[in-house]
Amino acid sequence: MALLRNVDVFVKPRADLKTKSAAGGAITLVASTTAILLFFAQLYLYIVGNASHTLHLSESTPFPMLPQDVMDPFQSRAYDIKGKMPLKIHVTFLHMDCKDIEVKLNSAPITSKDVDGKGKKAKDLIKAKRPNPIELKRIFGSDKSPEALAHKGRGCTLSGSLRVPIVAGHISVTLTRQAWTEALNHYMARSQWSEEQKAQDVHRNDYNMSHYIHSIQFGKKLPSKVVATSPTAAKGKSNAHRPMEGRMHIIENQMGGIALESIQVKLIPTVSSGFFFEEQYYQMSVIDHTIQPETMVNQGVSMQPGLTLSYDVTPLAVHHDEGRDNFLVFLSSLIGIVGGCFVTVGLLTGCLVHSAQAVAKKVD
């Protein structure tokens, strides 16, 4: 015990030599409060974690060359899980009748089989129906507005989901060839009409391709915790992280709104990982332009008027990591903050006391 007393560097004054004052008590309260606040702040930061973003090469996925009905069932199932992503579509055409619209994936109509080859009916994939009051309210702000009442019982809403390969492709929602031919014939005949006859044309908007994109989503919906840390969200651009939601496209031209909106989407794989999970999402970078009917006819564009969306996957992936610091690092930081608070206050107090004593001696 005597040996331990000799190496004690924490020399303690005798109790009868200690003096307590109100100033010392106030300083102790300030130091204790600061230490407690810093303790809880450090604990909160450790529990919440520190989100970070890094760029990596995206994971490569092998694609089979054989048709799925020739492949081994287990290989087909693995390809369906890892080699494909869900694509959800919800679009409303304000003027078009559902019978005049067709949906194609990679230039092939979605008919008796979906892209999974499971024999689902097309109506089970992309459903076509009249817009309901909820959709009209979302489009026009109120289902009782004059615009919403004017479109009641008109238009066509397409909604549904399918699984597509994680490679470049395109999906189109356009006029059928028959409807496109009828539209051309109508406007060729209309070009011979007088201005009075054109003003009385009740079929002027029958082929108007104006539409509202409720949402077009690749993969799982991007969570708000990932969105909140994105650069676009930090700049206050509320919808920049989901550019294919709530998107109105009004077409006005001399041919009654006939045109083709071409949208090009770059899909950016985003991996969000934490302690017990890892999920993959897709962020989108969108460029769009409108092709007028004159351009479509003169340049021989093979697409009919409507909406076409081309997508591709970038080779780089964003990794959103919600990890925390190592526990030993957290513990050492905590001890350093709490202990440093008392040491700093003690040094400041000592400096003030010694300064006051030095001034008092000079005055004397």
Tab-separated table of C-alpha atoms in Angstrom:
chain	number	residue	atom	x	y	z
A	1	MET	CA	0.000	0.000	0.000
A	2	ALA	CA	2.873	2.368	0.802
A	3	LEU	CA	4.288	1.760	-2.690
A	4	LEU	CA	0.939	2.646	-4.269
A	5	ARG	CA	0.776	5.863	-2.216
A	6	ASN	CA	4.192	6.894	-3.544
A	7	VAL	CA	3.054	6.677	-7.211
A	8	ASP	CA	-0.245	8.549	-6.631
A	9	VAL	CA	-0.219	11.588	-8.966
A	10	PHE	CA	-3.712	12.717	-7.956
A	11	VAL	CA	-2.677	14.630	-4.874
A	12	LYS	CA	-5.695	15.508	-2.751
A	13	PRO	CA	-5.738	18.404	-0.281
A	14	ARG	CA	-6.835	17.813	3.243
A	15	ALA	CA	-10.498	18.353	3.954
A	16	ASP	CA	-9.794	21.039	6.531
A	17	LEU	CA	-7.791	22.992	3.935
A	18	LYS	CA	-10.585	23.102	1.392
A	19	THR	CA	-12.596	26.274	1.069
A	20	LYS	CA	-16.021	26.338	-0.532
A	21	SER	CA	-17.575	29.454	-2.057
A	22	ALA	CA	-20.709	30.457	-3.956
A	23	ALA	CA	-18.609	31.242	-7.044
A	24	GLY	CA	-17.072	27.795	-6.930
A	25	GLY	CA	-20.534	26.241	-6.653
A	26	ALA	CA	-21.789	28.229	-9.662
A	27	ILE	CA	-18.768	27.147	-11.711
A	28	THR	CA	-19.383	23.512	-10.713
A	29	LEU	CA	-23.037	23.729	-11.789
A	30	VAL	CA	-22.071	25.225	-15.152
A	31	ALA	CA	-19.424	22.546	-15.723
A	32	SER	CA	-21.803	19.734	-14.704
A	33	THR	CA	-24.644	21.010	-16.901
A	34	THR	CA	-22.325	21.382	-19.890
A	35	ALA	CA	-20.908	17.907	-19.362
A	36	ILE	CA	-24.400	16.369	-19.125
A	37	LEU	CA	-25.587	18.132	-22.290
A	38	LEU	CA	-22.490	17.053	-24.191
A	39	PHE	CA	-22.942	13.516	-22.896
A	40	PHE	CA	-26.513	13.247	-24.225
A	41	ALA	CA	-25.575	14.951	-27.489
A	42	GLN	CA	-22.778	12.459	-28.063
A	43	LEU	CA	-25.086	9.575	-27.127
A	44	TYR	CA	-27.762	10.834	-29.573
A	45	LEU	CA	-25.260	11.120	-32.419
A	46	TYR	CA	-24.078	7.591	-31.746
A	47	ILE	CA	-27.616	6.144	-31.736
A	48	VAL	CA	-28.766	8.046	-34.847
A	49	GLY	CA	-25.615	7.248	-36.745
A	50	ASN	CA	-23.690	9.170	-39.345
A	51	ALA	CA	-24.983	8.760	-42.910
A	52	SER	CA	-22.373	8.825	-45.646
A	53	HIS	CA	-22.466	8.595	-49.445
A	54	THR	CA	-19.847	6.878	-51.584
A	55	LEU	CA	-19.626	5.878	-55.248
A	56	HIS	CA	-18.846	2.314	-56.314
A	57	LEU	CA	-19.097	0.278	-59.472
A	58	SER	CA	-22.533	-1.309	-59.599
A	59	GLU	CA	-22.821	-5.075	-59.196
A	60	SER	CA	-22.736	-7.023	-62.464
A	61	THR	CA	-25.663	-9.346	-63.154
A	62	PRO	CA	-25.318	-12.244	-65.652
A	63	PHE	CA	-28.176	-12.600	-68.134
A	64	PRO	CA	-29.060	-15.944	-69.724
A	65	MET	CA	-29.162	-16.183	-73.505
A	66	LEU	CA	-31.698	-19.027	-73.588
A	67	PRO	CA	-35.471	-18.437	-73.398
A	68	GLN	CA	-36.870	-18.813	-69.916
A	69	ASP	CA	-38.963	-21.856	-70.809
A	70	VAL	CA	-35.739	-23.699	-71.838
A	71	MET	CA	-33.750	-22.662	-68.753
A	72	ASP	CA	-33.391	-24.677	-65.587
A	73	PRO	CA	-36.228	-23.677	-63.163
A	74	PHE	CA	-33.820	-22.748	-60.382
A	75	GLN	CA	-31.711	-20.629	-62.738
A	76	SER	CA	-34.859	-18.985	-64.084
A	77	ARG	CA	-36.016	-18.134	-60.555
A	78	ALA	CA	-32.611	-16.709	-59.589
A	79	TYR	CA	-32.586	-14.598	-62.761
A	80	ASP	CA	-36.096	-13.357	-62.032
A	81	ILE	CA	-35.051	-12.235	-58.536
A	82	LYS	CA	-31.636	-10.684	-59.251
A	83	GLY	CA	-31.839	-9.884	-62.954
A	84	LYS	CA	-35.132	-7.981	-62.977
A	85	MET	CA	-36.680	-5.017	-61.236
A	86	PRO	CA	-40.319	-3.992	-60.736
A	87	LEU	CA	-41.655	-1.171	-62.901
A	88	LYS	CA	-44.815	0.560	-61.667
A	89	ILE	CA	-46.819	2.855	-63.931
A	90	HIS	CA	-49.692	5.217	-63.109
A	91	VAL	CA	-50.531	7.666	-65.926
A	92	THR	CA	-53.750	9.494	-66.845
A	93	PHE	CA	-54.472	10.682	-70.397
A	94	LEU	CA	-56.980	13.509	-70.054
A	95	HIS	CA	-58.764	13.204	-73.410
A	96	MET	CA	-58.080	9.767	-74.883
A	97	ASP	CA	-60.356	6.754	-74.882
A	98	CYS	CA	-58.763	3.599	-73.465
A	99	LYS	CA	-59.530	1.591	-76.618
A	100	ASP	CA	-57.299	3.932	-78.656
A	101	ILE	CA	-54.205	3.452	-76.453
A	102	GLU	CA	-51.687	0.603	-76.510
A	103	VAL	CA	-48.790	-0.211	-74.176
A	104	LYS	CA	-45.538	-1.645	-75.524
A	105	LEU	CA	-42.385	-2.835	-73.834
A	106	ASN	CA	-39.283	-2.739	-76.036
A	107	SER	CA	-41.529	-2.283	-79.112
A	108	ALA	CA	-43.473	-5.467	-78.323
A	109	PRO	CA	-47.139	-5.163	-77.283
A	110	ILE	CA	-47.928	-6.503	-73.838
A	111	THR	CA	-50.500	-9.102	-74.818
A	112	SER	CA	-51.115	-12.652	-73.604
A	113	LYS	CA	-47.887	-13.008	-71.598
A	114	ASP	CA	-46.012	-10.575	-69.444
A	115	VAL	CA	-42.244	-10.178	-69.454
A	116	ASP	CA	-41.942	-12.873	-66.788
A	117	GLY	CA	-43.498	-15.428	-69.131
A	118	LYS	CA	-45.963	-16.489	-66.441
A	119	GLY	CA	-49.021	-16.269	-68.659
A	120	LYS	CA	-50.754	-13.404	-66.845
A	121	LYS	CA	-53.355	-11.513	-68.782
A	122	ALA	CA	-52.417	-8.027	-69.901
A	123	LYS	CA	-55.257	-6.542	-67.862
A	124	ASP	CA	-53.619	-7.975	-64.747
A	125	LEU	CA	-50.441	-6.047	-65.551
A	126	ILE	CA	-51.534	-2.664	-66.895
A	127	LYS	CA	-55.153	-1.856	-66.141
A	128	ALA	CA	-57.024	0.769	-68.186
A	129	LYS	CA	-60.035	2.599	-66.734
A	130	ARG	CA	-61.698	5.970	-66.470
A	131	PRO	CA	-60.076	8.428	-64.010
A	132	ASN	CA	-61.708	8.284	-60.587
A	133	PRO	CA	-62.487	11.357	-58.405
A	134	ILE	CA	-59.300	10.887	-56.346
A	135	GLU	CA	-57.136	11.002	-59.478
A	136	LEU	CA	-59.028	14.036	-60.826
A	137	LYS	CA	-58.524	15.803	-57.490
A	138	ARG	CA	-54.794	15.063	-57.631
A	139	ILE	CA	-54.597	16.420	-61.189
A	140	PHE	CA	-56.772	19.532	-60.916
A	141	GLY	CA	-56.561	20.261	-57.182
A	142	SER	CA	-60.258	19.501	-56.626
A	143	ASP	CA	-62.692	17.015	-58.090
A	144	LYS	CA	-65.321	19.802	-58.073
A	145	SER	CA	-63.303	22.279	-60.121
A	146	PRO	CA	-64.596	23.205	-63.631
A	147	GLU	CA	-61.655	21.372	-65.253
A	148	ALA	CA	-62.308	18.202	-63.242
A	149	LEU	CA	-66.042	18.301	-63.994
A	150	ALA	CA	-65.274	18.820	-67.705
A	151	HIS	CA	-63.135	15.651	-67.707
A	152	LYS	CA	-65.541	13.549	-65.672
A	153	GLY	CA	-66.301	10.393	-67.639
A	154	ARG	CA	-63.488	11.171	-70.093
A	155	GLY	CA	-59.851	10.185	-70.373
A	156	CYS	CA	-58.014	6.990	-69.547
A	157	THR	CA	-55.913	5.990	-66.549
A	158	LEU	CA	-53.297	3.267	-66.998
A	159	SER	CA	-51.897	1.681	-63.858
A	160	GLY	CA	-50.095	-1.516	-63.016
A	161	SER	CA	-46.703	-3.110	-62.552
A	162	LEU	CA	-44.415	-5.599	-64.281
A	163	ARG	CA	-40.867	-6.861	-63.926
A	164	VAL	CA	-38.299	-5.789	-66.497
A	165	PRO	CA	-34.645	-6.816	-66.978
A	166	ILE	CA	-32.047	-4.533	-65.397
A	167	VAL	CA	-30.725	-3.414	-68.781
A	168	ALA	CA	-31.525	-0.583	-71.177
A	169	GLY	CA	-35.064	-0.654	-72.556
A	170	HIS	CA	-38.086	1.472	-73.304
A	171	ILE	CA	-41.794	1.444	-72.641
A	172	SER	CA	-44.361	3.368	-74.672
A	173	VAL	CA	-47.985	4.360	-74.155
A	174	THR	CA	-49.207	5.601	-77.523
A	175	LEU	CA	-52.088	5.732	-79.956
A	176	THR	CA	-52.909	2.528	-81.758
A	177	ARG	CA	-52.079	2.480	-85.457
A	178	GLN	CA	-55.761	2.619	-86.316
A	179	ALA	CA	-56.351	5.656	-84.070
A	180	TRP	CA	-53.220	7.360	-85.491
A	181	THR	CA	-54.509	6.795	-89.048
A	182	GLU	CA	-57.930	8.168	-88.107
A	183	ALA	CA	-56.293	11.234	-86.534
A	184	LEU	CA	-54.207	11.915	-89.659
A	185	ASN	CA	-57.251	11.540	-91.894
A	186	HIS	CA	-59.287	13.848	-89.698
A	187	TYR	CA	-56.685	16.620	-89.693
A	188	MET	CA	-55.963	16.261	-93.395
A	189	ALA	CA	-59.664	16.793	-94.043
A	190	ARG	CA	-59.726	19.576	-91.449
A	191	SER	CA	-57.012	21.449	-93.316
A	192	GLN	CA	-59.558	22.019	-96.119
A	193	TRP	CA	-62.200	23.451	-93.797
A	194	SER	CA	-63.026	27.099	-93.333
A	195	GLU	CA	-62.237	28.875	-90.084
A	196	GLU	CA	-65.890	28.711	-89.106
A	197	GLN	CA	-65.984	24.957	-89.610
A	198	LYS	CA	-62.771	24.533	-87.624
A	199	ALA	CA	-64.257	26.532	-84.759
A	200	GLN	CA	-67.252	24.162	-84.690
A	201	ASP	CA	-65.118	20.998	-84.773
A	202	VAL	CA	-66.314	18.906	-81.806
A	203	HIS	CA	-63.643	16.262	-82.433
A	204	ARG	CA	-60.693	18.651	-82.136
A	205	ASN	CA	-59.443	17.150	-78.846
A	206	ASP	CA	-60.366	13.534	-79.510
A	207	TYR	CA	-56.678	12.682	-80.036
A	208	ASN	CA	-55.144	15.137	-77.575
A	209	MET	CA	-52.253	13.339	-75.841
A	210	SER	CA	-51.991	15.644	-72.816
A	211	HIS	CA	-51.337	13.495	-69.771
A	212	TYR	CA	-50.553	13.501	-66.074
A	213	ILE	CA	-47.915	11.145	-64.663
A	214	HIS	CA	-48.995	10.193	-61.154
A	215	SER	CA	-45.864	8.071	-60.780
A	216	ILE	CA	-43.448	5.940	-62.754
A	217	GLN	CA	-41.287	3.988	-60.336
A	218	PHE	CA	-38.391	1.617	-60.882
A	219	GLY	CA	-37.720	-0.784	-58.030
A	220	LYS	CA	-38.699	0.090	-54.491
A	221	LYS	CA	-39.774	3.609	-53.575
A	222	LEU	CA	-36.852	5.742	-52.457
A	223	PRO	CA	-37.243	6.217	-48.662
A	224	SER	CA	-37.399	9.673	-47.146
A	225	LYS	CA	-34.308	9.038	-44.987
A	226	VAL	CA	-32.225	8.664	-48.168
A	227	VAL	CA	-33.993	11.597	-49.845
A	228	ALA	CA	-33.361	13.894	-46.859
A	229	THR	CA	-29.589	13.535	-47.259
A	230	SER	CA	-29.525	13.985	-51.045
A	231	PRO	CA	-27.935	17.198	-52.451
A	232	THR	CA	-31.126	18.196	-54.297
A	233	ALA	CA	-33.195	17.939	-51.121
A	234	ALA	CA	-30.649	20.078	-49.279
A	235	LYS	CA	-31.083	22.806	-51.892
A	236	GLY	CA	-34.827	22.881	-51.315
A	237	LYS	CA	-35.907	21.155	-54.531
A	238	SER	CA	-38.759	19.174	-53.038
A	239	ASN	CA	-39.561	16.966	-56.044
A	240	ALA	CA	-36.137	16.746	-57.678
A	241	HIS	CA	-35.453	13.349	-56.092
A	242	ARG	CA	-38.687	11.910	-57.566
A	243	PRO	CA	-38.956	13.577	-60.976
A	244	MET	CA	-41.489	11.033	-62.286
A	245	GLU	CA	-44.199	11.870	-59.767
A	246	GLY	CA	-46.915	14.512	-60.111
A	247	ARG	CA	-45.811	15.489	-63.623
A	248	MET	CA	-48.340	17.317	-65.842
A	249	HIS	CA	-47.682	17.588	-69.579
A	250	ILE	CA	-50.137	19.756	-71.519
A	251	ILE	CA	-49.812	19.602	-75.328
A	252	GLU	CA	-51.166	22.504	-77.373
A	253	ASN	CA	-50.613	22.784	-81.108
A	254	GLN	CA	-52.530	23.264	-84.341
A	255	MET	CA	-53.323	19.548	-84.536
A	256	GLY	CA	-55.318	19.477	-81.324
A	257	GLY	CA	-52.605	18.313	-78.959
A	258	ILE	CA	-51.209	15.430	-81.012
A	259	ALA	CA	-47.521	14.965	-80.138
A	260	LEU	CA	-45.038	12.526	-78.625
A	261	GLU	CA	-43.357	13.202	-75.290
A	262	SER	CA	-40.006	11.425	-75.237
A	263	ILE	CA	-38.503	10.900	-71.778
A	264	GLN	CA	-34.973	9.603	-71.222
A	265	VAL	CA	-34.226	8.244	-67.752
A	266	LYS	CA	-30.867	7.354	-66.268
A	267	LEU	CA	-31.288	4.966	-63.370
A	268	ILE	CA	-28.697	5.324	-60.634
A	269	PRO	CA	-28.496	2.230	-58.389
A	270	THR	CA	-28.605	3.287	-54.755
A	271	VAL	CA	-27.742	0.850	-51.977
A	272	SER	CA	-28.920	1.828	-48.497
A	273	SER	CA	-27.301	-0.192	-45.736
A	274	GLY	CA	-27.449	-0.208	-41.969
A	275	PHE	CA	-26.673	-2.579	-39.112
A	276	PHE	CA	-29.290	-5.191	-39.959
A	277	PHE	CA	-30.415	-4.447	-43.512
A	278	GLU	CA	-29.329	-3.641	-47.043
A	279	GLU	CA	-31.828	-2.446	-49.660
A	280	GLN	CA	-31.375	-1.400	-53.280
A	281	TYR	CA	-33.260	1.488	-54.872
A	282	TYR	CA	-32.987	3.510	-58.066
A	283	GLN	CA	-32.642	7.266	-58.269
A	284	MET	CA	-33.553	8.916	-61.560
A	285	SER	CA	-32.063	11.594	-63.775
A	286	VAL	CA	-34.662	12.704	-66.341
A	287	ILE	CA	-34.471	14.533	-69.678
A	288	ASP	CA	-37.580	15.034	-71.796
A	289	HIS	CA	-38.617	16.741	-75.013
A	290	THR	CA	-41.745	16.903	-77.152
A	291	ILE	CA	-41.781	15.746	-80.780
A	292	GLN	CA	-44.409	17.582	-82.815
A	293	PRO	CA	-46.504	15.667	-85.402
A	294	GLU	CA	-44.894	17.530	-88.324
A	295	THR	CA	-41.483	16.286	-87.215
A	296	MET	CA	-42.806	12.758	-86.743
A	297	VAL	CA	-44.181	12.661	-90.304
A	298	ASN	CA	-41.258	14.427	-92.026
A	299	GLN	CA	-38.514	12.401	-90.300
A	300	GLY	CA	-40.363	9.114	-90.425
A	301	VAL	CA	-40.504	8.561	-86.665
A	302	SER	CA	-41.769	5.020	-86.141
A	303	MET	CA	-43.575	5.833	-82.891
A	304	GLN	CA	-47.172	6.974	-82.669
A	305	PRO	CA	-48.129	10.046	-80.598
A	306	GLY	CA	-48.269	9.576	-76.849
A	307	LEU	CA	-45.608	8.927	-74.248
A	308	THR	CA	-42.376	6.982	-74.623
A	309	LEU	CA	-39.861	6.382	-71.846
A	310	SER	CA	-36.331	5.099	-72.494
A	311	TYR	CA	-34.297	3.958	-69.503
A	312	ASP	CA	-30.759	2.795	-68.869
A	313	VAL	CA	-28.778	1.833	-65.770
A	314	THR	CA	-25.548	3.675	-64.942
A	315	PRO	CA	-22.427	1.607	-64.140
A	316	LEU	CA	-21.888	3.587	-60.922
A	317	ALA	CA	-23.890	2.983	-57.759
A	318	VAL	CA	-24.440	5.286	-54.784
A	319	HIS	CA	-23.933	3.631	-51.403
A	320	HIS	CA	-25.850	5.256	-48.545
A	321	ASP	CA	-24.345	3.932	-45.333
A	322	GLU	CA	-26.127	4.545	-42.036
A	323	GLY	CA	-23.393	3.000	-39.925
A	324	ARG	CA	-22.128	4.227	-36.558
A	325	ASP	CA	-18.690	4.750	-35.153
A	326	ASN	CA	-16.899	1.913	-33.391
A	327	PHE	CA	-18.035	1.616	-29.767
A	328	LEU	CA	-14.496	2.107	-28.430
A	329	VAL	CA	-14.178	5.272	-30.516
A	330	PHE	CA	-17.520	6.462	-29.121
A	331	LEU	CA	-16.434	5.655	-25.560
A	332	SER	CA	-13.100	7.454	-25.874
A	333	SER	CA	-14.838	10.505	-27.384
A	334	LEU	CA	-17.378	10.495	-24.568
A	335	ILE	CA	-14.745	10.311	-21.862
A	336	GLY	CA	-12.666	12.982	-23.573
A	337	ILE	CA	-15.641	15.363	-23.867
A	338	VAL	CA	-16.923	14.930	-20.303
A	339	GLY	CA	-13.473	14.885	-18.691
A	340	GLY	CA	-12.216	17.710	-20.882
A	341	CYS	CA	-15.118	19.891	-19.790
A	342	PHE	CA	-14.100	19.715	-16.123
A	343	VAL	CA	-10.401	20.082	-16.926
A	344	THR	CA	-11.061	23.160	-19.075
A	345	VAL	CA	-13.278	24.746	-16.433
A	346	GLY	CA	-10.646	23.985	-13.790
A	347	LEU	CA	-7.896	25.603	-15.862
A	348	LEU	CA	-10.009	28.690	-16.514
A	349	THR	CA	-10.932	28.918	-12.848
A	350	GLY	CA	-7.278	28.588	-11.811
A	351	CYS	CA	-6.219	31.285	-14.257
A	352	LEU	CA	-8.893	33.644	-12.990
A	353	VAL	CA	-8.038	33.008	-9.325
A	354	HIS	CA	-4.289	33.434	-9.848
A	355	SER	CA	-4.855	36.575	-11.905
A	356	ALA	CA	-7.068	38.051	-9.207
A	357	GLN	CA	-4.452	37.246	-6.550
A	358	ALA	CA	-1.657	38.790	-8.623
A	359	VAL	CA	-3.673	41.983	-9.128
A	360	ALA	CA	-4.498	42.121	-5.392
A	361	LYS	CA	-0.797	41.848	-4.467
A	362	LYS	CA	0.170	44.691	-6.819
A	363	VAL	CA	-2.587	46.878	-5.382
A	364	ASP	CA	-1.341	46.206	-1.870
